[in-house]
Coordinates of C-alpha atoms and ligand atoms in Angstrom, one line a residue:
M1029 CA -21.1 8.6 21.8
T1030 CA -23.9 8.9 19.3
S1031 CA -26.9 6.6 19.5
S1032 CA -26.0 4.8 16.3
V1033 CA -22.5 3.9 17.5
D1034 CA -23.9 2.9 20.9
E1035 CA -26.4 0.7 19.3
W1036 CA -23.9 -1.0 17.1
V1037 CA -21.4 -1.5 20.0
D1038 CA -24.2 -3.0 22.1
E1039 CA -25.2 -5.4 19.3
V1040 CA -21.7 -6.6 18.9
A1041 CA -21.1 -7.0 22.6
R1042 CA -24.3 -9.1 22.9
T1043 CA -22.9 -11.5 20.4
T1044 CA -19.2 -11.5 21.2
H1045 CA -19.6 -11.4 25.0
P1046 CA -16.5 -9.6 26.1
D1047 CA -15.6 -9.4 29.8
K1048 CA -15.6 -5.6 29.6
V1049 CA -15.9 -2.8 27.1
V1050 CA -13.3 0.0 26.9
W1051 CA -14.0 3.2 24.9
C1052 CA -10.6 4.5 23.7
D1053 CA -9.8 8.2 23.7
G1054 CA -6.3 7.8 22.2
S1055 CA -4.6 9.6 25.1
D1056 CA -1.0 9.0 26.2
A1057 CA -2.2 7.6 29.6
E1058 CA -4.5 5.1 27.9
N1059 CA -1.7 4.0 25.6
E1060 CA 0.8 3.6 28.5
H1061 CA -1.7 1.5 30.4
L1062 CA -2.3 -0.7 27.3
I1063 CA 1.4 -1.1 26.7
G1064 CA 1.9 -2.0 30.3
E1065 CA -0.7 -4.7 30.1
M1066 CA 0.8 -6.1 26.9
L1067 CA 4.3 -6.2 28.4
G1068 CA 2.8 -8.0 31.4
D1069 CA 1.2 -10.8 29.3
G1070 CA 4.0 -11.1 26.7
T1071 CA 2.0 -9.6 23.8
L1072 CA 4.8 -7.1 23.6
L1073 CA 8.5 -7.3 24.5
R1074 CA 10.4 -4.2 25.5
L1075 CA 13.5 -3.4 23.3
N1076 CA 16.7 -1.7 24.3
E1077 CA 15.5 1.4 26.1
Q1078 CA 18.6 3.5 25.3
A1079 CA 18.9 2.6 21.6
L1080 CA 15.2 2.3 20.9
P1081 CA 13.2 4.3 23.4
N1082 CA 9.5 3.4 23.7
C1083 CA 9.9 0.7 21.1
Y1084 CA 8.4 -2.8 21.4
L1085 CA 8.5 -6.1 19.6
H1086 CA 5.4 -8.2 18.9
R1087 CA 5.6 -11.8 17.6
S1088 CA 2.5 -12.8 15.8
N1089 CA 1.1 -16.3 15.6
P1090 CA 3.4 -18.0 12.9
Q1091 CA 0.2 -18.9 11.0
D1092 CA -0.8 -15.2 10.9
V1093 CA 2.0 -13.2 9.3
A1094 CA 0.5 -11.6 6.2
R1095 CA -2.7 -10.6 4.5
T1096 CA -4.8 -13.6 3.4
E1097 CA -6.3 -12.7 0.0
H1098 CA -8.1 -16.0 -0.4
L1099 CA -10.1 -15.4 2.8
T1100 CA -11.0 -11.8 1.9
Y1101 CA -14.5 -11.3 0.5
I1102 CA -16.7 -8.6 -0.9
C1103 CA -20.4 -9.2 0.0
T1104 CA -23.0 -7.9 -2.5
D1105 CA -26.3 -9.1 -3.7
D1106 CA -25.1 -9.6 -7.3
P1107 CA -21.8 -11.4 -7.8
H1108 CA -21.2 -9.4 -11.0
D1109 CA -20.7 -6.3 -8.8
V1110 CA -17.5 -7.7 -7.4
G1111 CA -16.2 -9.0 -10.7
P1112 CA -13.8 -11.9 -11.5
T1113 CA -10.9 -10.6 -9.4
N1114 CA -12.6 -10.6 -6.0
N1115 CA -14.0 -13.4 -3.8
W1116 CA -17.8 -13.0 -3.5
M1117 CA -20.2 -14.0 -0.8
S1118 CA -23.8 -13.0 -0.6
P1119 CA -24.7 -11.0 2.6
G1120 CA -27.1 -13.8 3.5
E1121 CA -24.5 -16.5 3.4
A1122 CA -22.1 -14.2 5.3
Y1123 CA -24.7 -13.9 8.1
E1124 CA -25.1 -17.7 8.1
K1125 CA -21.5 -18.7 7.8
V1126 CA -19.4 -15.9 9.3
W1127 CA -21.5 -14.1 11.9
P1128 CA -21.8 -17.2 14.1
L1129 CA -18.0 -17.3 14.4
F1130 CA -18.3 -14.0 16.4
K1131 CA -20.5 -15.7 19.0
D1132 CA -18.6 -15.6 22.3
S1133 CA -15.4 -14.8 20.4
M1134 CA -14.4 -12.2 23.0
K1135 CA -15.2 -14.2 26.1
N1136 CA -12.7 -13.5 28.9
R1137 CA -11.3 -10.6 26.8
T1138 CA -11.7 -6.8 26.7
M1139 CA -13.5 -5.3 23.8
Y1140 CA -12.0 -2.0 22.8
V1141 CA -14.0 0.6 20.9
V1142 CA -11.7 2.6 18.7
P1143 CA -13.1 5.7 16.9
Y1144 CA -10.6 6.9 14.3
L1145 CA -10.3 9.4 11.5
M1146 CA -8.8 8.7 8.1
G1147 CA -7.4 11.9 6.6
P1148 CA -6.1 15.1 8.1
T1149 CA -8.2 16.5 11.0
S1150 CA -9.2 19.6 9.1
S1151 CA -9.8 18.0 5.7
P1152 CA -13.2 17.9 4.1
Y1153 CA -12.2 14.6 2.6
A1154 CA -11.4 12.9 6.0
K1155 CA -13.8 10.1 7.1
V1156 CA -14.6 8.4 10.4
G1157 CA -14.4 4.7 11.2
V1158 CA -15.1 2.9 14.5
E1159 CA -13.2 -0.4 15.0
V1160 CA -14.3 -2.7 17.7
T1161 CA -11.5 -5.2 18.5
D1162 CA -10.4 -7.6 21.2
S1163 CA -6.7 -7.1 20.3
P1164 CA -4.8 -4.4 22.4
Y1165 CA -2.0 -4.8 19.8
V1166 CA -4.4 -3.6 17.1
V1167 CA -5.4 -0.6 19.3
A1168 CA -1.7 0.4 19.8
N1169 CA -1.1 0.1 16.0
M1170 CA -4.3 2.0 15.1
R1171 CA -3.1 4.8 17.4
I1172 CA -0.1 5.2 15.2
M1173 CA -1.7 4.6 11.8
T1174 CA -4.8 6.7 12.2
R1175 CA -5.9 9.8 14.1
M1176 CA -7.6 7.9 16.9
G1177 CA -9.8 8.9 19.7
Q1178 CA -11.1 12.3 20.5
V1179 CA -10.7 13.9 17.0
A1180 CA -12.9 11.1 15.6
T1181 CA -15.4 11.2 18.5
D1182 CA -15.8 14.9 18.0
R1183 CA -16.8 14.3 14.4
L1184 CA -19.3 11.7 15.4
T1185 CA -20.9 13.9 18.1
A1186 CA -21.0 16.7 15.5
G1187 CA -23.4 14.5 13.5
T1188 CA -21.3 12.5 11.0
T1189 CA -23.6 9.8 9.8
D1190 CA -21.5 8.0 7.2
W1191 CA -19.0 6.5 9.7
V1192 CA -17.8 3.0 8.9
P1193 CA -18.3 0.2 11.5
G1194 CA -15.5 -2.4 11.6
L1195 CA -15.8 -5.5 13.8
H1196 CA -12.6 -7.3 14.5
S1197 CA -12.0 -10.4 16.7
L1198 CA -8.9 -12.5 17.0
S1199 CA -11.1 -15.4 18.0
D1200 CA -8.8 -18.5 18.0
L1201 CA -6.5 -17.2 15.1
S1202 CA -7.2 -20.3 13.1
P1203 CA -6.8 -19.9 9.4
E1204 CA -9.8 -22.3 9.0
R1205 CA -12.1 -19.8 10.7
R1206 CA -10.5 -16.6 9.3
F1207 CA -12.6 -14.2 7.2
I1208 CA -12.1 -10.6 6.1
M1209 CA -15.5 -9.4 5.0
H1210 CA -16.6 -6.2 3.3
F1211 CA -20.2 -5.1 2.8
P1212 CA -20.0 -2.1 0.5
D1213 CA -23.8 -1.5 0.5
R1214 CA -23.8 -1.1 4.3
R1215 CA -20.2 0.2 4.4
T1216 CA -19.4 -2.4 7.1
I1217 CA -16.3 -4.6 7.8
W1218 CA -16.0 -7.8 9.7
S1219 CA -12.7 -9.4 10.3
I1220 CA -12.1 -12.6 12.3
G1221 CA -9.2 -15.0 13.0
S1222 CA -6.2 -12.7 12.2
G1223 CA -4.4 -10.0 14.2
Y1224 CA -2.0 -9.1 11.3
G1225 CA -1.7 -5.8 9.4
G1226 CA -4.1 -5.3 6.6
N1227 CA -6.3 -8.1 8.0
A1228 CA -6.8 -6.4 11.4
L1229 CA -6.0 -2.7 11.2
L1230 CA -9.4 -2.1 9.6
G1231 CA -8.7 1.6 8.8
K1232 CA -6.0 0.6 6.3
K1233 CA -6.9 -1.8 3.4
C1234 CA -10.4 -2.7 4.5
F1235 CA -11.7 0.9 4.9
S1236 CA -9.3 3.2 3.1
L1237 CA -9.1 1.0 0.0
R1238 CA -11.9 -1.6 -0.3
I1239 CA -14.8 0.4 1.2
A1240 CA -13.5 3.8 0.2
S1241 CA -13.0 2.7 -3.5
T1242 CA -16.8 2.0 -3.6
M1243 CA -17.5 5.3 -2.0
G1244 CA -15.2 7.0 -4.5
K1245 CA -17.0 5.3 -7.4
Q1246 CA -20.4 6.7 -6.2
Q1247 CA -19.1 10.1 -5.2
G1248 CA -16.6 10.8 -8.0
W1249 CA -13.2 10.4 -6.4
L1250 CA -10.5 7.7 -6.2
A1251 CA -9.1 5.6 -3.3
E1252 CA -5.7 4.3 -4.4
H1253 CA -2.8 2.1 -3.2
M1254 CA -0.4 4.9 -3.8
L1255 CA 2.5 6.8 -2.2
I1256 CA 2.5 10.6 -2.6
L1257 CA 5.8 12.5 -2.8
G1258 CA 6.9 16.1 -3.4
L1259 CA 9.9 16.4 -5.7
E1260 CA 11.8 19.6 -5.0
S1261 CA 13.9 20.9 -7.9
P1262 CA 16.8 23.3 -7.7
D1263 CA 14.5 26.3 -8.4
G1264 CA 12.7 25.4 -5.1
D1265 CA 9.6 24.3 -7.0
V1266 CA 7.8 21.2 -5.8
T1267 CA 6.2 18.7 -8.2
Y1268 CA 3.8 16.2 -6.7
I1269 CA 4.0 12.6 -7.9
A1270 CA 1.9 9.6 -6.8
G1271 CA 2.9 6.0 -7.3
A1272 CA 0.9 2.8 -7.3
F1273 CA 3.2 -0.2 -6.7
P1274 CA 1.9 -3.6 -5.4
S1275 CA 2.6 -4.7 -1.8
A1276 CA 6.3 -4.8 -1.0
C1277 CA 7.3 -3.3 -4.3
G1278 CA 8.8 0.0 -3.1
K1279 CA 6.2 2.6 -2.2
T1280 CA 7.6 3.4 1.3
N1281 CA 11.2 3.5 0.0
L1282 CA 10.4 5.9 -2.9
A1283 CA 8.3 8.1 -0.7
M1284 CA 11.1 8.5 1.8
L1285 CA 13.9 8.6 -0.8
K1286 CA 17.2 10.2 0.3
S1287 CA 18.5 12.2 -2.7
P1288 CA 22.0 11.7 -3.9
F1289 CA 21.6 15.1 -5.6
E1290 CA 20.6 17.0 -2.5
R1291 CA 23.5 19.4 -2.9
D1292 CA 22.2 20.3 -6.4
G1293 CA 18.8 21.1 -4.9
W1294 CA 16.9 17.8 -5.8
K1295 CA 15.0 16.5 -2.8
V1296 CA 12.0 14.3 -1.9
W1297 CA 9.4 15.1 0.7
T1298 CA 6.9 12.5 1.9
V1299 CA 3.2 13.1 1.8
G1300 CA 2.1 9.5 2.0
E1301 CA 3.6 6.0 1.5
D1302 CA 0.7 3.6 1.0
I1303 CA -2.7 5.1 0.4
A1304 CA -4.0 8.2 -1.5
W1305 CA -7.5 9.6 -1.7
I1306 CA -7.8 11.7 -4.8
N1307 CA -10.4 14.4 -5.6
I1308 CA -10.6 16.6 -8.7
G1309 CA -10.0 20.2 -7.6
P1310 CA -11.6 23.4 -9.0
D1311 CA -8.5 23.8 -11.1
G1312 CA -9.2 20.5 -12.9
R1313 CA -6.2 18.8 -11.4
F1314 CA -6.1 15.7 -9.2
W1315 CA -5.6 16.6 -5.5
A1316 CA -4.4 13.8 -3.2
I1317 CA -4.5 13.4 0.6
N1318 CA -2.8 10.7 2.7
P1319 CA -5.6 9.2 4.9
E1320 CA -3.1 7.6 7.3
S1321 CA -0.9 9.1 10.1
G1322 CA 1.7 6.4 10.3
Y1323 CA 3.7 3.9 8.3
F1324 CA 3.4 0.1 8.5
G1325 CA 6.5 -0.6 6.6
V1326 CA 8.4 -3.7 5.4
A1327 CA 11.5 -4.2 7.7
P1328 CA 13.8 -6.5 5.6
G1329 CA 16.0 -4.5 3.2
T1330 CA 15.6 -1.3 5.3
N1331 CA 19.0 0.1 6.3
R1332 CA 21.1 3.3 6.6
K1333 CA 22.0 3.1 2.9
T1334 CA 18.7 2.1 1.3
N1335 CA 16.4 4.2 3.5
P1336 CA 18.2 6.3 6.1
N1337 CA 15.0 8.4 6.7
A1338 CA 13.1 5.3 7.8
M1339 CA 16.0 4.2 10.0
D1340 CA 15.7 7.6 11.8
A1341 CA 11.9 7.4 12.0
I1342 CA 11.9 4.0 13.6
S1343 CA 14.5 4.7 16.3
R1344 CA 11.7 5.6 18.8
N1345 CA 8.0 5.2 19.6
S1346 CA 7.7 2.3 17.2
I1347 CA 6.2 -1.2 17.2
F1348 CA 8.1 -4.0 15.4
T1349 CA 6.3 -7.1 14.3
N1350 CA 8.1 -10.4 13.6
V1351 CA 11.7 -9.0 13.4
A1352 CA 14.7 -10.7 15.1
V1353 CA 16.3 -9.3 18.3
T1354 CA 20.0 -9.1 19.1
D1355 CA 21.5 -10.1 22.5
D1356 CA 21.4 -6.4 23.5
G1357 CA 17.7 -6.0 22.7
K1358 CA 18.0 -4.2 19.4
V1359 CA 16.1 -5.2 16.3
W1360 CA 17.6 -7.0 13.3
W1361 CA 16.4 -8.2 9.9
E1362 CA 17.9 -9.4 6.6
G1363 CA 19.5 -6.5 4.9
M1364 CA 20.3 -4.6 8.2
D1365 CA 23.5 -2.6 8.2
G1366 CA 26.8 -4.2 9.5
P1367 CA 27.9 -7.8 9.8
V1368 CA 25.3 -10.5 10.5
P1369 CA 25.3 -11.1 14.3
E1370 CA 26.7 -14.3 15.7
H1371 CA 23.4 -15.1 17.4
L1372 CA 20.0 -13.7 17.5
I1373 CA 16.5 -14.6 18.7
D1374 CA 14.5 -15.1 15.5
W1375 CA 11.0 -13.9 14.7
Q1376 CA 9.5 -16.9 16.3
G1377 CA 11.5 -16.5 19.5
R1378 CA 14.0 -19.3 18.7
R1379 CA 17.8 -19.1 19.0
W1380 CA 19.3 -18.3 15.6
T1381 CA 22.8 -18.3 14.2
P1382 CA 24.0 -17.6 10.6
T1383 CA 24.2 -21.3 10.0
S1384 CA 20.5 -21.9 11.0
G1385 CA 19.6 -21.8 7.3
T1386 CA 16.4 -19.8 8.0
K1387 CA 15.5 -16.2 7.9
A1388 CA 15.9 -14.5 11.2
A1389 CA 13.2 -12.0 10.5
H1390 CA 10.0 -12.9 8.7
P1391 CA 10.1 -11.6 5.1
N1392 CA 6.9 -9.7 5.8
S1393 CA 8.1 -8.4 9.2
R1394 CA 7.1 -4.7 9.7
F1395 CA 7.6 -1.5 11.7
T1396 CA 4.8 0.7 12.7
T1397 CA 6.0 4.3 13.2
P1398 CA 4.3 7.7 13.4
A1399 CA 4.5 9.8 10.2
T1400 CA 5.7 12.8 12.2
Q1401 CA 9.0 11.0 12.9
N1402 CA 9.9 11.0 9.3
P1403 CA 12.7 13.6 8.9
V1404 CA 11.5 14.4 5.4
I1405 CA 7.8 14.7 6.0
S1406 CA 6.3 17.3 3.6
K1407 CA 5.1 20.5 5.3
H1408 CA 2.0 20.0 3.2
W1409 CA 1.2 16.4 4.3
E1410 CA -1.8 17.5 6.3
D1411 CA -3.1 20.2 3.9
P1412 CA -6.9 19.8 4.0
Q1413 CA -7.3 19.9 0.2
G1414 CA -4.2 17.6 -0.4
V1415 CA -1.5 18.3 -2.9
P1416 CA -1.9 18.6 -6.7
L1417 CA -0.6 15.6 -8.7
S1418 CA 1.5 16.2 -11.9
A1419 CA 2.3 12.5 -12.5
I1420 CA 1.2 9.0 -11.5
L1421 CA 3.7 6.1 -11.6
F1422 CA 2.6 2.5 -12.0
G1423 CA 5.3 0.1 -11.0
G1424 CA 5.9 -3.5 -10.2
R1425 CA 8.5 -6.3 -10.0
R1426 CA 9.3 -7.4 -13.5
A1427 CA 12.4 -9.4 -14.2
R1428 CA 11.9 -8.9 -17.9
T1429 CA 9.9 -7.0 -20.5
V1430 CA 9.2 -3.7 -18.7
P1431 CA 11.9 -1.0 -19.1
L1432 CA 13.1 1.1 -16.2
V1433 CA 10.6 3.8 -17.0
Y1434 CA 8.3 4.9 -19.9
R1435 CA 5.7 7.5 -20.3
S1436 CA 2.2 6.8 -21.7
F1437 CA 0.9 8.8 -24.6
D1438 CA -2.2 10.2 -23.0
W1439 CA -4.7 9.7 -20.2
E1440 CA -6.6 6.8 -21.9
H1441 CA -3.3 5.0 -22.7
G1442 CA -2.2 5.7 -19.1
V1443 CA -5.3 4.0 -17.7
F1444 CA -4.7 1.1 -20.0
V1445 CA -1.1 0.8 -18.7
G1446 CA -2.3 0.8 -15.2
A1447 CA -5.1 -1.7 -16.0
T1448 CA -2.7 -4.2 -17.5
M1449 CA 0.3 -3.9 -15.2
A1450 CA 1.6 -7.0 -13.6
S1451 CA 4.0 -7.8 -10.8
E1452 CA 5.7 -10.7 -9.1
T1453 CA 4.0 -11.7 -5.9
T1454 CA 5.7 -10.9 -2.6
A1455 CA 5.5 -12.0 1.1
A1456 CA 3.0 -9.3 1.9
A1457 CA 0.3 -11.8 1.2
T1458 CA 0.3 -15.5 1.9
G1459 CA 0.8 -17.8 -1.1
A1460 CA 3.5 -18.3 -3.6
V1461 CA 6.2 -15.6 -4.0
G1462 CA 7.7 -14.5 -7.3
V1463 CA 4.8 -15.4 -9.6
V1464 CA 3.9 -12.8 -12.2
R1465 CA 0.2 -11.8 -11.9
R1466 CA -1.9 -9.0 -13.3
D1467 CA -2.3 -6.4 -10.6
P1468 CA -4.3 -3.5 -12.1
M1469 CA -3.2 -0.2 -10.5
A1470 CA -1.7 -2.3 -7.7
M1471 CA -5.3 -2.7 -6.5
L1472 CA -6.0 -6.3 -7.3
P1473 CA -6.4 -7.3 -3.6
F1474 CA -8.0 -3.9 -2.7
C1475 CA -10.6 -2.8 -5.2
G1476 CA -14.0 -3.2 -3.5
Y1477 CA -16.0 -3.6 -6.8
N1478 CA -15.8 -4.9 -10.3
M1479 CA -12.4 -4.0 -11.7
A1480 CA -13.9 -3.3 -15.2
D1481 CA -16.2 -0.7 -13.6
Y1482 CA -13.2 0.7 -11.7
W1483 CA -11.4 1.3 -15.0
S1484 CA -14.5 3.0 -16.4
H1485 CA -14.3 5.2 -13.3
W1486 CA -10.7 6.0 -13.9
L1487 CA -11.4 6.9 -17.5
E1488 CA -14.3 9.1 -16.4
M1489 CA -12.1 10.9 -13.8
G1490 CA -9.7 11.8 -16.6
R1491 CA -12.5 13.1 -18.7
R1492 CA -13.8 15.2 -15.8
A1493 CA -10.4 16.7 -15.0
S1494 CA -9.2 19.3 -17.4
N1495 CA -5.6 18.6 -16.3
P1496 CA -5.1 15.0 -15.2
P1497 CA -1.6 13.8 -14.3
A1498 CA 0.7 12.3 -16.8
V1499 CA 1.0 8.5 -16.4
F1500 CA 4.3 6.5 -16.3
Q1501 CA 5.3 2.9 -15.7
V1502 CA 8.5 2.2 -13.8
N1503 CA 10.3 -1.1 -13.0
W1504 CA 13.2 -1.1 -10.5
F1505 CA 13.4 -4.9 -10.6
R1506 CA 14.7 -5.9 -14.0
T1507 CA 17.3 -8.6 -13.7
D1508 CA 20.2 -9.9 -15.8
D1509 CA 20.9 -13.6 -16.8
Q1510 CA 22.3 -14.2 -13.3
G1511 CA 19.1 -12.9 -11.7
R1512 CA 20.9 -9.8 -10.3
Y1513 CA 19.0 -6.5 -10.2
I1514 CA 20.5 -4.3 -13.0
W1515 CA 19.2 -1.0 -11.5
P1516 CA 20.7 0.1 -8.2
G1517 CA 17.3 1.5 -7.1
F1518 CA 16.6 3.3 -3.8
G1519 CA 18.3 6.8 -3.8
E1520 CA 19.2 6.4 -7.5
N1521 CA 15.5 6.3 -8.3
M1522 CA 15.9 10.1 -8.0
R1523 CA 17.3 9.9 -11.6
V1524 CA 13.9 8.6 -12.8
L1525 CA 12.0 11.1 -10.8
R1526 CA 14.0 13.9 -12.4
W1527 CA 13.2 12.6 -15.9
V1528 CA 9.6 12.3 -15.0
R1529 CA 9.6 16.0 -13.9
D1530 CA 11.3 17.0 -17.2
Q1531 CA 8.5 15.2 -19.0
V1532 CA 5.7 17.0 -17.2
R1533 CA 7.3 20.4 -16.7
G1534 CA 9.6 20.7 -19.7
S1535 CA 13.2 19.7 -20.2
R1536 CA 15.9 21.5 -18.3
N1537 CA 18.2 22.2 -21.3
G1538 CA 16.3 21.4 -24.4
T1539 CA 18.4 18.4 -25.5
P1540 CA 16.3 15.4 -26.5
T1541 CA 15.9 13.1 -23.5
A1542 CA 13.5 10.5 -24.8
H1543 CA 12.3 8.6 -27.8
E1544 CA 9.0 7.0 -28.8
T1545 CA 8.6 3.2 -28.8
P1546 CA 5.5 1.1 -29.4
V1547 CA 4.8 0.9 -25.7
G1548 CA 5.4 4.5 -24.8
V1549 CA 8.1 7.2 -24.5
V1550 CA 11.4 5.8 -23.1
P1551 CA 14.3 8.0 -21.8
T1552 CA 17.7 8.0 -23.5
P1553 CA 20.3 6.3 -21.2
E1554 CA 22.1 9.6 -21.1
A1555 CA 19.0 11.4 -19.7
I1556 CA 19.1 9.0 -16.7
G1557 CA 22.9 9.1 -16.4
A1558 CA 23.6 5.4 -17.1
R1559 CA 27.2 6.2 -17.7
D1560 CA 27.7 8.2 -14.4
L1561 CA 26.3 5.1 -12.6
G1562 CA 28.9 2.9 -14.2
L1563 CA 26.3 0.6 -15.8
S1564 CA 27.8 -1.6 -18.5
K1565 CA 26.7 -1.0 -22.1
S1566 CA 24.7 -4.2 -22.2
D1567 CA 23.1 -3.6 -18.8
A1568 CA 22.0 -0.1 -20.0
E1569 CA 20.6 -1.6 -23.1
T1570 CA 18.6 -4.2 -21.2
L1571 CA 17.3 -1.5 -18.8
F1572 CA 15.8 0.6 -21.6
A1573 CA 15.0 -2.1 -24.1
V1574 CA 11.5 -2.7 -25.4
D1575 CA 11.7 -6.1 -26.9
R1576 CA 9.1 -6.9 -29.5
E1577 CA 8.9 -10.6 -28.8
D1578 CA 8.6 -10.0 -25.1
W1579 CA 5.9 -7.4 -25.6
L1580 CA 3.9 -9.6 -28.0
R1581 CA 3.8 -12.3 -25.3
E1582 CA 2.8 -9.6 -22.8
V1583 CA -0.1 -8.5 -25.1
E1584 CA -1.2 -12.1 -25.4
D1585 CA -1.2 -12.5 -21.6
Q1586 CA -3.1 -9.2 -21.3
S1587 CA -5.8 -10.5 -23.7
E1588 CA -6.4 -13.5 -21.5
F1589 CA -6.8 -11.3 -18.5
L1590 CA -9.0 -8.7 -20.1
R1591 CA -11.3 -11.4 -21.6
K1592 CA -12.4 -12.2 -18.0
F1593 CA -14.3 -9.0 -17.8
G1594 CA -16.6 -9.7 -20.8
D1595 CA -19.0 -7.0 -21.7
R1596 CA -18.1 -4.9 -18.7
L1597 CA -14.6 -4.1 -20.2
P1598 CA -14.6 -0.4 -21.2
D1599 CA -14.3 0.1 -25.0
A1600 CA -11.3 2.4 -24.4
I1601 CA -9.3 -0.4 -22.7
R1602 CA -10.1 -2.8 -25.6
R1603 CA -9.1 -0.1 -28.1
Q1604 CA -5.9 0.6 -26.3
H1605 CA -5.0 -3.1 -26.2
Q1606 CA -5.6 -3.4 -30.0
A1607 CA -3.6 -0.3 -30.6
L1608 CA -0.6 -1.6 -28.7
Q1609 CA -0.8 -4.9 -30.6
S1610 CA -0.8 -3.1 -34.0
R1611 CA 2.1 -0.8 -32.9
L1612 CA 4.1 -3.9 -32.1
T1613 CA 3.2 -5.7 -35.3
P1614 CA 5.4 -4.6 -38.3
V1615 CA 3.4 -3.7 -41.3
A1616 CA 4.1 -6.2 -44.2
V1617 CA 5.6 -4.6 -47.3
Ligands
GTP2112 P1 3.7 -2.4 1.3 O1 3.9 -1.7 2.6 O2 3.6 -3.9 1.4 O3 2.6 -1.8 0.5 O4 5.1 -2.2 0.5 P2 5.8 -1.0 -0.3 O5 5.3 -0.9 -1.7 O6 5.8 0.2 0.6 O7 7.3 -1.5 -0.4 P3 8.7 -1.1 0.4 O8 9.1 0.3 0.0 O9 8.5 -1.4 1.8 O10 9.7 -2.1 -0.2 C1 9.5 -3.5 -0.2 C2 10.9 -4.2 -0.4 O11 11.4 -3.8 -1.6 C3 11.9 -3.9 0.7 O12 12.6 -5.0 1.0 C4 12.8 -2.9 0.0 O13 14.1 -2.8 0.6 C5 12.7 -3.3 -1.4 N1 12.9 -2.2 -2.3 C6 12.3 -1.0 -2.3 N2 12.7 -0.1 -3.2 C7 13.6 -0.8 -4.0 C8 14.5 -0.5 -5.1 O14 14.4 0.6 -5.7 N3 15.3 -1.5 -5.6 C9 15.3 -2.7 -5.0 N4 16.1 -3.7 -5.5 N5 14.6 -3.1 -3.9 C10 13.7 -2.1 -3.4
SPV2113 C1 0.3 -4.3 1.9 O1 0.3 -5.5 1.9 O2 0.0 -3.6 0.8 C2 0.6 -3.5 3.1 C3 0.7 -4.3 4.3 O3 0.7 -2.3 3.1 S1 -0.8 -4.6 5.0 O4 -1.2 -3.6 6.0 O5 -0.7 -5.9 5.8 O6 -1.8 -4.8 4.0
MN2114 MN1 0.6 -1.5 0.9

């Protein structure tokens, strides 16, 4: 390897004291050997070999089942550079407080050195990381989620200097000694005390969002928590749409959508389902690549009806984390097809029956599966320049207030809509579930610098692009008085995608399909096909309603949030907020 990688690995090994150091090449043989070892020590359990060939179950420590946002830090000299929405620690304090936790943390363990590439192999936008970890489970997941091994090593030996070092150790898995640390100035990551998902697979949230967002700010591009899909219309044309929804709010499902209108020629192709890196092309459009090569998807709720493409993808070569198992070694989770089994082994390895009164699978249980197994993978998913975006959707879980879909008036208004979006919290992070919080651009836990500066960067990107995407907000999660979701969601979201395409490419038949409201442009119920769906009149009304009182409360809550950013808040955001307020306030006559 290059001398700088060697030096860093030596330095880490001198502190963490592993038994041995293994440099990973990403080969099948290496993977088989690792899997064998993990089956041997119980880290992995083999699933039914006929039904789920080469699939494994991992049960994580019950104290380590989701990202831990309160233990996630951005380390800069000046606390103002991380802003009010991030946890800050000075690099000096990090060295004093967190570095010592790595001392001897890999004793009696193997240290794996994992070079990986984020982005298609031939893409000029792809970037190299090197993760050092003492978790073979992390290595096996990184092998699915990133282009790991030789392809990355080749870039390093070819002289890439801006590679991102990431140090990861399970240590004792204690939440008291758990820290997820980011040093944007040195483009370095340290993670200790967790083996789970976004805390431990450092290529994902730590590099591709937190560190990459700071690179993007400096270099003029965007690292976003977005799915990317291609919407094929009956004329065979494909419109690319990106969508930023917070964790566990529907990105994977929308990106893999199975169209109910396939026979009419409407179809979705997946480019990415969690992260997008966006550059401005020579044509003045936004071009997006998916830096990942696999899906780390939410298991509960996934079934043949909601997401048949995912069910096909995860039927082989996949790792399941914290799901339940049936007597015949198949996987099970809440929302799985068919009747609930009489007994199961739950996510913690305990006997479970329908009367147990607990969830059999953890609500944040996940599958890790290679992107290439997705039956609707886009043939452009590895295009080096990415795909050109016509629209960006911002979406969240909102029981009230936000209609099914609306379009923003222009780029500046669209950035404001993203900046002020909110969503109910989910099991993807530890803490209370179902609490509405502001989650700008679905990046609240992932933006590596001051969110106000990030909005300035978004505004600037729109000014630089001659043809930026149109911006929409969507909400699949509006409920009625009984708390039931009004909108059927999943495949039926195709109806919203079709309307979005009409908005950006021109209507199909010239009849009016939308009307203007104070918050944005809302479709007519007919344009979505509310009647074909059998929605009652009152449900359809609720779904498309923009209630003045609700929105005035929303504006009030937005004020409180925006105030936190003080002088750093871009004028354009302040202006947009005032403009929304005055559109909502009837003029006295
Ligand atoms: P992360 O991987 O955490 O970033 O999540 P994600 O945004 O990819 O969310 P995902 O598609 O995995 O969906 C999360 C949960 O929401 C799952 O339980 C889905 O079944 C459910 N879900 C997804 N789309 C819809 C929808 O249109 N309607 C409803 N009601 N539920 C949905
Ligand atoms: C998310 O929480 O947004 C995820 C899962 O995609 S994790 O990889 O754990 O961050
Ligand atoms: Mn995510």
